[in-house]
mmCIF file of C-alpha atoms in Angstrom:
data_model
loop_
_atom_site.group_PDB
_atom_site.id
_atom_site.type_symbol
_atom_site.label_atom_id
_atom_site.label_comp_id
_atom_site.label_asym_id
_atom_site.label_seq_id
_atom_site.Cartn_x
_atom_site.Cartn_y
_atom_site.Cartn_z
ATOM 1 C CA MET A 1 -64.362 -87.473 186.012
ATOM 2 C CA ASN A 2 -62.510 -90.716 186.208
ATOM 3 C CA PHE A 3 -63.837 -93.312 183.885
ATOM 4 C CA GLN A 4 -61.259 -96.070 184.907
ATOM 5 C CA PRO A 5 -63.050 -97.242 187.916
ATOM 6 C CA ASP A 6 -61.784 -98.515 191.197
ATOM 7 C CA ILE A 7 -62.786 -102.209 191.405
ATOM 8 C CA GLU A 8 -63.843 -103.899 194.749
ATOM 9 C CA MET A 9 -64.414 -107.688 194.867
ATOM 10 C CA ILE A 10 -67.269 -108.992 196.780
ATOM 11 C CA SER A 11 -67.080 -112.719 197.693
ATOM 12 C CA ILE A 12 -69.911 -114.385 199.191
ATOM 13 C CA PRO A 13 -69.288 -117.725 200.871
ATOM 14 C CA ILE A 14 -72.045 -120.397 199.723
ATOM 15 C CA SER A 15 -73.167 -123.863 200.539
ATOM 16 C CA GLU A 16 -74.355 -126.239 197.898
ATOM 17 C CA VAL A 17 -77.799 -124.877 198.261
ATOM 18 C CA TYR A 18 -76.935 -121.831 196.336
ATOM 19 C CA LEU A 19 -75.489 -121.166 192.919
ATOM 20 C CA ASN A 20 -72.277 -119.099 191.702
ATOM 21 C CA SER A 21 -74.266 -117.328 189.086
ATOM 22 C CA TYR A 22 -77.811 -116.450 188.587
ATOM 23 C CA GLN A 23 -79.507 -115.100 185.458
ATOM 24 C CA VAL A 24 -82.648 -114.182 187.232
ATOM 25 C CA LEU A 25 -81.995 -111.495 190.025
ATOM 26 C CA ASP A 26 -82.999 -108.350 191.343
ATOM 27 C CA SER A 27 -80.929 -105.762 193.462
ATOM 28 C CA TYR A 28 -82.816 -103.840 196.164
ATOM 29 C CA SER A 29 -82.361 -102.017 199.459
ATOM 30 C CA GLU A 30 -83.919 -102.844 202.521
ATOM 31 C CA ASN A 31 -83.706 -100.625 205.877
ATOM 32 C CA GLY A 32 -80.483 -99.096 204.300
ATOM 33 C CA VAL A 33 -79.006 -102.652 203.556
ATOM 34 C CA ASN A 34 -78.209 -103.451 200.038
ATOM 35 C CA LYS A 35 -79.337 -106.951 199.264
ATOM 36 C CA LEU A 36 -80.010 -109.397 196.211
ATOM 37 C CA ILE A 37 -82.838 -111.704 195.527
ATOM 38 C CA ALA A 38 -82.095 -114.444 192.801
ATOM 39 C CA TYR A 39 -84.101 -117.416 191.577
ATOM 40 C CA ASN A 40 -82.327 -120.899 191.692
ATOM 41 C CA PRO A 41 -84.068 -122.897 189.055
ATOM 42 C CA SER A 42 -82.179 -126.150 190.129
ATOM 43 C CA ARG A 43 -84.124 -126.040 193.369
ATOM 44 C CA HIS A 44 -87.160 -123.761 192.247
ATOM 45 C CA ALA A 45 -86.286 -121.399 194.812
ATOM 46 C CA LEU A 46 -85.837 -117.483 195.896
ATOM 47 C CA ASP A 47 -82.042 -117.106 197.401
ATOM 48 C CA TYR A 48 -81.497 -114.024 199.390
ATOM 49 C CA PHE A 49 -77.937 -112.331 199.905
ATOM 50 C CA ASP A 50 -76.814 -109.492 201.916
ATOM 51 C CA LEU A 51 -74.437 -107.558 199.848
ATOM 52 C CA ASP A 52 -73.004 -105.299 202.231
ATOM 53 C CA GLU A 53 -72.009 -107.963 204.710
ATOM 54 C CA ALA A 54 -71.255 -110.484 201.811
ATOM 55 C CA ILE A 55 -73.477 -113.310 203.206
ATOM 56 C CA ALA A 56 -76.179 -115.596 202.039
ATOM 57 C CA LEU A 57 -79.140 -114.927 204.302
ATOM 58 C CA LYS A 58 -81.682 -117.762 203.220
ATOM 59 C CA SER A 59 -83.374 -119.889 200.461
ATOM 60 C CA ILE A 60 -87.126 -120.015 200.128
ATOM 61 C CA ASN A 61 -88.456 -123.069 198.259
ATOM 62 C CA LEU A 62 -91.364 -122.195 195.911
ATOM 63 C CA SER A 63 -94.324 -124.261 195.350
ATOM 64 C CA LEU A 64 -95.255 -125.715 191.916
ATOM 65 C CA ASP A 65 -98.711 -126.480 192.846
ATOM 66 C CA GLY A 66 -101.532 -125.683 195.178
ATOM 67 C CA PRO A 67 -102.727 -121.933 196.168
ATOM 68 C CA ASN A 68 -99.051 -120.851 196.111
ATOM 69 C CA GLY A 69 -97.911 -122.561 193.039
ATOM 70 C CA VAL A 70 -95.657 -120.820 190.400
ATOM 71 C CA GLY A 71 -93.872 -122.242 187.416
ATOM 72 C CA ARG A 72 -90.373 -121.446 186.250
ATOM 73 C CA ILE A 73 -89.396 -118.039 186.887
ATOM 74 C CA GLU A 74 -88.054 -115.868 184.075
ATOM 75 C CA SER A 75 -87.655 -112.460 185.687
ATOM 76 C CA ILE A 76 -88.114 -111.002 189.145
ATOM 77 C CA TYR A 77 -88.684 -107.604 190.732
ATOM 78 C CA TRP A 78 -88.648 -106.900 194.521
ATOM 79 C CA HIS A 79 -90.782 -104.086 195.526
ATOM 80 C CA ASN A 80 -91.121 -104.830 199.255
ATOM 81 C CA SER A 81 -91.069 -107.970 201.408
ATOM 82 C CA ASP A 82 -94.898 -108.301 200.956
ATOM 83 C CA SER A 83 -94.759 -107.601 197.203
ATOM 84 C CA ILE A 84 -92.337 -109.709 195.206
ATOM 85 C CA PHE A 85 -92.945 -109.663 191.539
ATOM 86 C CA LEU A 86 -92.266 -112.813 189.683
ATOM 87 C CA TYR A 87 -92.794 -113.494 185.889
ATOM 88 C CA GLU A 88 -93.523 -116.880 184.469
ATOM 89 C CA ARG A 89 -94.712 -117.322 180.894
ATOM 90 C CA GLY A 90 -98.171 -116.191 180.732
ATOM 91 C CA LYS A 91 -98.289 -114.949 184.217
ATOM 92 C CA VAL A 92 -97.136 -112.468 186.809
ATOM 93 C CA HIS A 93 -97.389 -113.682 190.340
ATOM 94 C CA LEU A 94 -97.215 -111.283 193.578
ATOM 95 C CA LEU A 95 -95.526 -113.126 196.390
ATOM 96 C CA LYS A 96 -94.428 -112.477 200.019
ATOM 97 C CA GLU A 97 -91.165 -113.069 201.147
ATOM 98 C CA GLY A 98 -92.027 -116.434 202.731
ATOM 99 C CA GLY A 99 -93.314 -117.707 199.435
ATOM 100 C CA GLU A 100 -97.131 -116.918 200.033
ATOM 101 C CA LYS A 101 -98.906 -115.833 196.890
ATOM 102 C CA SER A 102 -101.199 -113.038 197.281
ATOM 103 C CA THR A 103 -102.471 -112.861 193.551
ATOM 104 C CA SER A 104 -101.789 -113.766 190.024
ATOM 105 C CA TYR A 105 -102.500 -111.934 186.797
ATOM 106 C CA ASP A 106 -103.303 -114.109 183.712
ATOM 107 C CA LEU A 107 -101.412 -112.297 180.940
ATOM 108 C CA TYR A 108 -102.648 -114.081 178.143
ATOM 109 C CA GLY A 109 -106.370 -113.288 179.307
ATOM 110 C CA LEU A 110 -105.553 -109.737 179.548
ATOM 111 C CA PHE A 111 -103.933 -109.454 176.161
ATOM 112 C CA ASN A 112 -106.390 -111.700 174.450
ATOM 113 C CA GLY A 113 -107.957 -110.090 171.187
ATOM 114 C CA LYS A 114 -105.545 -107.090 171.535
ATOM 115 C CA ASN A 115 -103.311 -108.254 168.531
ATOM 116 C CA LEU A 116 -100.187 -107.057 170.780
ATOM 117 C CA GLY A 117 -98.488 -110.450 170.776
ATOM 118 C CA GLU A 118 -97.149 -112.321 173.521
ATOM 119 C CA PRO A 119 -96.088 -110.215 176.593
ATOM 120 C CA VAL A 120 -92.729 -111.371 177.994
ATOM 121 C CA CYS A 121 -89.904 -110.440 180.535
ATOM 122 C CA ASN A 122 -86.617 -112.033 180.422
ATOM 123 C CA PHE A 123 -82.940 -111.352 181.391
ATOM 124 C CA TYR A 124 -82.883 -108.837 178.463
ATOM 125 C CA PHE A 125 -86.063 -107.029 179.179
ATOM 126 C CA LYS A 126 -86.432 -107.021 183.157
ATOM 127 C CA LEU A 127 -89.530 -107.462 185.098
ATOM 128 C CA ASN A 128 -90.153 -103.752 186.591
ATOM 129 C CA TYR A 129 -92.980 -101.973 188.392
ATOM 130 C CA LEU A 130 -93.703 -98.362 188.494
ATOM 131 C CA ALA A 131 -95.578 -98.251 192.099
ATOM 132 C CA LYS A 132 -97.014 -94.627 191.749
ATOM 133 C CA GLU A 133 -98.598 -95.411 188.268
ATOM 134 C CA LYS A 134 -99.254 -99.078 189.123
ATOM 135 C CA LEU A 135 -97.801 -100.025 185.941
ATOM 136 C CA ILE A 136 -95.612 -103.315 184.896
ATOM 137 C CA PHE A 137 -93.943 -103.305 181.434
ATOM 138 C CA PHE A 138 -93.539 -106.314 178.829
ATOM 139 C CA SER A 139 -91.637 -106.865 175.710
ATOM 140 C CA LEU A 140 -93.913 -108.119 172.972
ATOM 141 C CA ILE A 141 -93.115 -111.057 170.804
ATOM 142 C CA HIS A 142 -95.166 -111.316 167.769
ATOM 143 C CA HIS A 143 -95.510 -115.110 166.834
ATOM 144 C CA GLY A 144 -96.423 -115.833 163.331
ATOM 145 C CA ALA A 145 -95.870 -112.209 161.968
ATOM 146 C CA ASN A 146 -93.332 -112.029 159.055
ATOM 147 C CA LEU A 147 -90.323 -109.728 159.245
ATOM 148 C CA GLU A 148 -91.878 -106.793 157.355
ATOM 149 C CA GLU A 149 -94.893 -107.036 159.626
ATOM 150 C CA ARG A 150 -92.829 -106.990 162.888
ATOM 151 C CA SER A 151 -91.113 -103.771 161.758
ATOM 152 C CA ASN A 152 -94.127 -101.733 162.414
ATOM 153 C CA LEU A 153 -95.532 -103.599 165.289
ATOM 154 C CA PRO A 154 -95.500 -102.245 168.795
ATOM 155 C CA LEU A 155 -92.709 -103.973 171.145
ATOM 156 C CA VAL A 156 -93.605 -102.675 174.576
ATOM 157 C CA ALA A 157 -96.994 -102.569 176.561
ATOM 158 C CA SER A 158 -97.877 -101.889 180.089
ATOM 159 C CA VAL A 159 -100.441 -103.418 182.274
ATOM 160 C CA ASN A 160 -102.035 -101.329 185.296
ATOM 161 C CA ILE A 161 -102.589 -103.889 187.859
ATOM 162 C CA ALA A 162 -105.086 -101.901 189.521
ATOM 163 C CA THR A 163 -107.452 -101.215 186.389
ATOM 164 C CA LEU A 164 -105.960 -104.168 184.349
ATOM 165 C CA GLU A 165 -105.761 -101.781 181.314
ATOM 166 C CA VAL A 166 -103.290 -102.860 178.740
ATOM 167 C CA LYS A 167 -101.483 -100.199 176.657
ATOM 168 C CA ALA A 168 -99.186 -100.365 173.895
ATOM 169 C CA LEU A 169 -96.187 -97.755 173.973
ATOM 170 C CA PRO A 170 -95.120 -96.217 170.724
ATOM 171 C CA ILE A 171 -91.714 -98.235 170.492
ATOM 172 C CA SER A 172 -91.275 -100.275 167.344
ATOM 173 C CA HIS A 173 -88.261 -101.550 165.391
ATOM 174 C CA THR A 174 -85.661 -98.923 164.144
ATOM 175 C CA ASN A 175 -84.892 -97.757 160.826
ATOM 176 C CA HIS A 176 -81.883 -99.935 160.527
ATOM 177 C CA TYR A 177 -84.040 -102.989 161.483
ATOM 178 C CA LYS A 178 -86.343 -101.811 158.465
ATOM 179 C CA LYS A 179 -83.581 -101.280 156.183
ATOM 180 C CA VAL A 180 -82.102 -104.786 156.485
ATOM 181 C CA GLY A 181 -85.657 -106.300 156.379
ATOM 182 C CA GLY A 182 -85.441 -107.561 159.929
ATOM 183 C CA ASN A 183 -82.464 -109.968 159.049
ATOM 184 C CA VAL A 184 -80.418 -109.450 162.119
ATOM 185 C CA GLY A 185 -80.495 -113.015 163.110
ATOM 186 C CA PHE A 186 -80.924 -113.817 166.864
ATOM 187 C CA ILE A 187 -80.022 -110.255 168.053
ATOM 188 C CA THR A 188 -83.662 -108.903 167.948
ATOM 189 C CA TYR A 189 -83.987 -108.484 171.756
ATOM 190 C CA LEU A 190 -85.325 -105.369 173.262
ATOM 191 C CA GLY A 191 -83.317 -104.325 176.487
ATOM 192 C CA PHE A 192 -84.834 -102.516 179.537
ATOM 193 C CA HIS A 193 -83.637 -102.771 182.907
ATOM 194 C CA SER A 194 -85.062 -100.003 184.956
ATOM 195 C CA PHE A 195 -85.887 -96.204 185.102
ATOM 196 C CA MET A 196 -83.884 -93.122 185.070
ATOM 197 C CA LYS A 197 -86.071 -90.802 186.913
ATOM 198 C CA ASN A 198 -89.386 -90.876 184.973
ATOM 199 C CA GLN A 199 -87.663 -91.962 181.811
ATOM 200 C CA MET A 200 -87.602 -95.638 180.479
ATOM 201 C CA ILE A 201 -84.010 -96.160 179.162
ATOM 202 C CA TYR A 202 -83.968 -98.970 176.692
ATOM 203 C CA ASN A 203 -82.003 -100.193 173.535
ATOM 204 C CA TYR A 204 -82.330 -102.718 170.582
ATOM 205 C CA GLN A 205 -79.588 -105.140 170.998
ATOM 206 C CA TYR A 206 -78.721 -104.865 167.301
ATOM 207 C CA GLU A 207 -77.954 -101.227 167.450
ATOM 208 C CA SER A 208 -75.675 -99.070 169.554
ATOM 209 C CA SER A 209 -77.881 -96.362 170.224
ATOM 210 C CA LEU A 210 -79.835 -95.778 173.504
ATOM 211 C CA PHE A 211 -83.555 -94.434 173.730
ATOM 212 C CA SER A 212 -85.723 -93.035 176.380
ATOM 213 C CA ILE A 213 -89.491 -92.457 176.745
ATOM 214 C CA ASP A 214 -91.633 -91.308 179.568
ATOM 215 C CA PRO A 215 -94.339 -93.744 179.706
ATOM 216 C CA LYS A 216 -97.083 -91.198 181.170
ATOM 217 C CA ASN A 217 -96.625 -88.696 178.279
ATOM 218 C CA GLN A 218 -94.980 -90.972 175.770
ATOM 219 C CA ALA A 219 -92.555 -88.479 174.711
ATOM 220 C CA GLY A 220 -89.295 -90.053 173.731
ATOM 221 C CA THR A 221 -85.720 -89.512 172.750
ATOM 222 C CA SER A 222 -82.573 -91.080 171.461
ATOM 223 C CA SER A 223 -78.973 -90.609 171.880
ATOM 224 C CA ILE A 224 -77.189 -87.953 169.956
ATOM 225 C CA SER A 225 -73.474 -88.809 170.559
ATOM 226 C CA HIS A 226 -72.707 -92.152 169.957
ATOM 227 C CA GLU A 227 -70.715 -95.066 168.195
ATOM 228 C CA ASP A 228 -73.487 -95.753 165.504
ATOM 229 C CA LYS A 229 -72.702 -99.258 165.167
ATOM 230 C CA TYR A 230 -75.297 -101.823 163.707
ATOM 231 C CA THR A 231 -75.423 -105.393 163.395
ATOM 232 C CA PRO A 232 -75.304 -106.130 159.703
ATOM 233 C CA GLU A 233 -77.908 -108.072 157.721
ATOM 234 C CA LEU A 234 -78.011 -111.680 157.948
ATOM 235 C CA ILE A 235 -77.370 -113.028 154.362
ATOM 236 C CA ASP A 236 -77.277 -116.618 154.719
ATOM 237 C CA LEU A 237 -80.205 -117.986 156.869
ATOM 238 C CA GLU A 238 -78.185 -121.149 157.584
ATOM 239 C CA ASN A 239 -75.420 -119.130 159.012
ATOM 240 C CA ILE A 240 -77.358 -117.766 161.897
ATOM 241 C CA ASP A 241 -75.131 -119.047 164.675
ATOM 242 C CA GLN A 242 -72.067 -117.665 163.064
ATOM 243 C CA HIS A 243 -73.689 -114.350 162.365
ATOM 244 C CA ALA A 244 -74.490 -114.048 166.170
ATOM 245 C CA ILE A 245 -70.861 -115.027 167.057
ATOM 246 C CA ASP A 246 -69.137 -112.641 164.439
ATOM 247 C CA ASN A 247 -71.167 -109.513 165.243
ATOM 248 C CA PRO A 248 -72.109 -107.076 168.360
ATOM 249 C CA HIS A 249 -75.008 -107.637 170.855
ATOM 250 C CA PHE A 250 -75.468 -104.228 172.608
ATOM 251 C CA LEU A 251 -76.639 -105.472 175.861
ATOM 252 C CA THR A 252 -79.242 -103.982 178.052
ATOM 253 C CA PRO A 253 -78.628 -100.465 179.555
ATOM 254 C CA ILE A 254 -78.550 -100.196 183.366
ATOM 255 C CA PRO A 255 -79.083 -96.802 184.820
ATOM 256 C CA ASP A 256 -77.378 -95.582 187.834
ATOM 257 C CA ASN A 257 -79.470 -93.137 189.463
ATOM 258 C CA TYR A 258 -76.979 -92.501 192.215
ATOM 259 C CA ARG A 259 -74.313 -91.220 189.947
ATOM 260 C CA ASN A 260 -76.692 -90.109 186.955
ATOM 261 C CA LEU A 261 -74.828 -92.438 184.634
ATOM 262 C CA ILE A 262 -75.868 -95.482 182.301
ATOM 263 C CA TYR A 263 -73.895 -98.445 181.751
ATOM 264 C CA ARG A 264 -74.146 -100.725 178.639
ATOM 265 C CA GLY A 265 -72.174 -103.742 177.788
ATOM 266 C CA THR A 266 -71.335 -104.619 174.425
ATOM 267 C CA TRP A 267 -70.656 -108.380 173.419
ATOM 268 C CA ASP A 268 -68.688 -107.958 170.513
ATOM 269 C CA SER A 269 -67.005 -109.927 167.912
ATOM 270 C CA PRO A 270 -64.400 -112.835 169.196
ATOM 271 C CA ASP A 271 -60.836 -111.525 170.246
ATOM 272 C CA LEU A 272 -58.739 -112.875 167.455
ATOM 273 C CA SER A 273 -55.706 -113.338 169.771
ATOM 274 C CA LEU A 274 -57.685 -116.205 171.496
ATOM 275 C CA ASN A 275 -57.053 -119.855 170.074
ATOM 276 C CA GLU A 276 -60.825 -120.221 169.705
ATOM 277 C CA SER A 277 -63.595 -118.292 168.078
ATOM 278 C CA GLY A 278 -66.921 -118.830 169.647
ATOM 279 C CA PHE A 279 -69.714 -117.353 172.009
ATOM 280 C CA THR A 280 -67.318 -117.582 175.000
ATOM 281 C CA GLU A 281 -64.528 -115.747 173.092
ATOM 282 C CA LYS A 282 -66.632 -112.677 172.305
ATOM 283 C CA LYS A 283 -64.811 -109.481 173.593
ATOM 284 C CA ILE A 284 -66.908 -107.762 176.411
ATOM 285 C CA SER A 285 -66.941 -103.867 176.883
ATOM 286 C CA ILE A 286 -68.491 -101.273 178.932
ATOM 287 C CA SER A 287 -69.827 -97.958 177.507
ATOM 288 C CA VAL A 288 -70.759 -95.169 179.951
ATOM 289 C CA PHE A 289 -73.481 -92.575 179.096
ATOM 290 C CA ASP A 290 -74.684 -89.367 180.870
ATOM 291 C CA SER A 291 -78.440 -88.947 181.847
ATOM 292 C CA GLU A 292 -78.819 -87.322 178.372
ATOM 293 C CA LEU A 293 -77.957 -90.532 176.649
ATOM 294 C CA SER A 294 -74.500 -89.255 175.389
ATOM 295 C CA LEU A 295 -71.609 -91.328 175.380
ATOM 296 C CA LEU A 296 -68.726 -90.508 177.737
ATOM 297 C CA SER A 297 -66.421 -93.323 177.680
ATOM 298 C CA LYS A 298 -65.832 -96.959 176.806
ATOM 299 C CA PHE A 299 -63.439 -99.449 178.051
ATOM 300 C CA ASP A 300 -62.799 -103.158 177.279
ATOM 301 C CA LEU A 301 -63.115 -106.085 180.013
ATOM 302 C CA PRO A 302 -60.558 -109.013 180.209
ATOM 303 C CA ASN A 303 -61.399 -112.110 178.613
ATOM 304 C CA TYR A 304 -62.873 -115.100 180.146
ATOM 305 C CA THR A 305 -63.944 -113.094 183.183
ATOM 306 C CA TYR A 306 -67.433 -112.012 183.395
ATOM 307 C CA GLN A 307 -70.732 -113.579 182.893
ATOM 308 C CA ILE A 308 -72.973 -111.293 180.560
ATOM 309 C CA ASN A 309 -76.466 -109.962 181.635
ATOM 310 C CA ASN A 310 -75.865 -110.935 185.622
ATOM 311 C CA TRP A 311 -75.219 -107.261 186.224
ATOM 312 C CA PHE A 312 -76.918 -104.641 188.482
ATOM 313 C CA VAL A 313 -76.267 -101.334 190.183
ATOM 314 C CA ASN A 314 -76.683 -100.151 193.869
ATOM 315 C CA LYS A 315 -75.203 -97.368 195.884
ATOM 316 C CA ASN A 316 -72.003 -99.172 195.987
ATOM 317 C CA GLY A 317 -71.284 -99.290 192.047
ATOM 318 C CA LEU A 318 -71.830 -101.493 188.980
ATOM 319 C CA TYR A 319 -71.815 -105.250 189.925
ATOM 320 C CA LEU A 320 -70.239 -107.710 187.245
ATOM 321 C CA ASN A 321 -70.778 -111.507 188.119
ATOM 322 C CA TYR A 322 -67.204 -112.916 188.007
ATOM 323 C CA ALA A 323 -68.576 -116.203 186.447
ATOM 324 C CA HIS A 324 -67.461 -116.255 182.824
ATOM 325 C CA PRO A 325 -68.025 -120.223 181.765
ATOM 326 C CA ARG A 326 -64.390 -120.309 180.939
ATOM 327 C CA ASN A 327 -63.034 -118.410 184.012
ATOM 328 C CA GLU A 328 -60.871 -121.087 185.704
ATOM 329 C CA LYS A 329 -60.706 -119.268 188.929
ATOM 330 C CA VAL A 330 -64.614 -119.473 189.526
ATOM 331 C CA SER A 331 -65.354 -121.601 192.761
ATOM 332 C CA GLU A 332 -68.763 -123.370 193.522
ATOM 333 C CA ASP A 333 -68.020 -122.350 197.093
ATOM 334 C CA PHE A 334 -68.396 -118.594 196.364
ATOM 335 C CA LEU A 335 -70.659 -116.019 194.439
ATOM 336 C CA ILE A 336 -68.289 -113.378 193.500
ATOM 337 C CA PHE A 337 -68.923 -109.923 192.072
ATOM 338 C CA HIS A 338 -66.532 -107.188 190.966
ATOM 339 C CA VAL A 339 -68.135 -103.920 191.807
ATOM 340 C CA PHE A 340 -66.959 -101.069 189.566
ATOM 341 C CA GLN A 341 -66.908 -97.756 191.391
ATOM 342 C CA PHE A 342 -66.846 -94.577 189.275
ATOM 343 C CA ASP A 343 -65.437 -91.449 190.716
ATOM 344 C CA GLN A 344 -68.810 -89.490 190.483
ATOM 345 C CA GLU A 345 -71.017 -87.796 193.262
ATOM 346 C CA ILE A 346 -73.408 -90.038 194.757
ATOM 347 C CA GLU A 347 -76.939 -88.846 195.281
ATOM 348 C CA GLU A 348 -78.895 -90.240 198.249
ATOM 349 C CA LYS A 349 -82.024 -92.006 197.471
#
């Protein structure tokens, strides 16, 4: 297999209504057409794009108040045109494509008294819906718990939107986290993007290993062939920003069910060849894994090129947002992706 992919550029002309980079987005296919839905926080709107034709389709303003009111959106999942799941803090809304809200779920009410922490979705842990099982999944934030207590608390829970049952999954922090007493600074996020077949593929952003679990029978596994890299312990609590700059963040794994591959970015230490040494100077690489979570290949990306986390997969390949904050070629007139196309047999979905 060729792990040096072909790269195709997709450049979508946009007006001032749209953005050239979105943190909250979801890729989907409708009637055989690859599309993108993205949240525009500056206008509190949902923006739609046709990725195959490279055109902006429409922008739908959301209501803040009234029967269709929703707050600031932190994650999104497009199920179909009548069922678009939106997460705002403490709530999940179900909207139709025109902005009409069909229902809302009060997460604080559902989780009240269960001692599971705050249910969260964000650009690390994506909102995702298992239609057959009617399950939505959340990362759990344990406010008030000390580092030692957090080591053993559950980090993921599901909500059945038919029965409203809340169920914790047997996912907690790793031995590395416990070994350093939880002192990994900012790099504590759990990463989840989507499923590979029936397996939830996830990671801890302080550790290079990948993990999987079947939410139905809760049987899990971890990768066996790997880099075995970890974020070291943060000794000086006043140096938390520099700790995050100097050490790797292992970004959210993205399953590619068309090619039976998994992609995971590493936001590594700064490139010493650059004149500065900050968050924008951190090197970025992509690791490629097979469906058994074994590492197949890793390659570096050019500096000052791609925005982290704004990545997704469809049948065409792995899309990376060409919008690094210091990319001098970024234009406000285009939403640009580089599509990494790996030489692997594509399965029809």
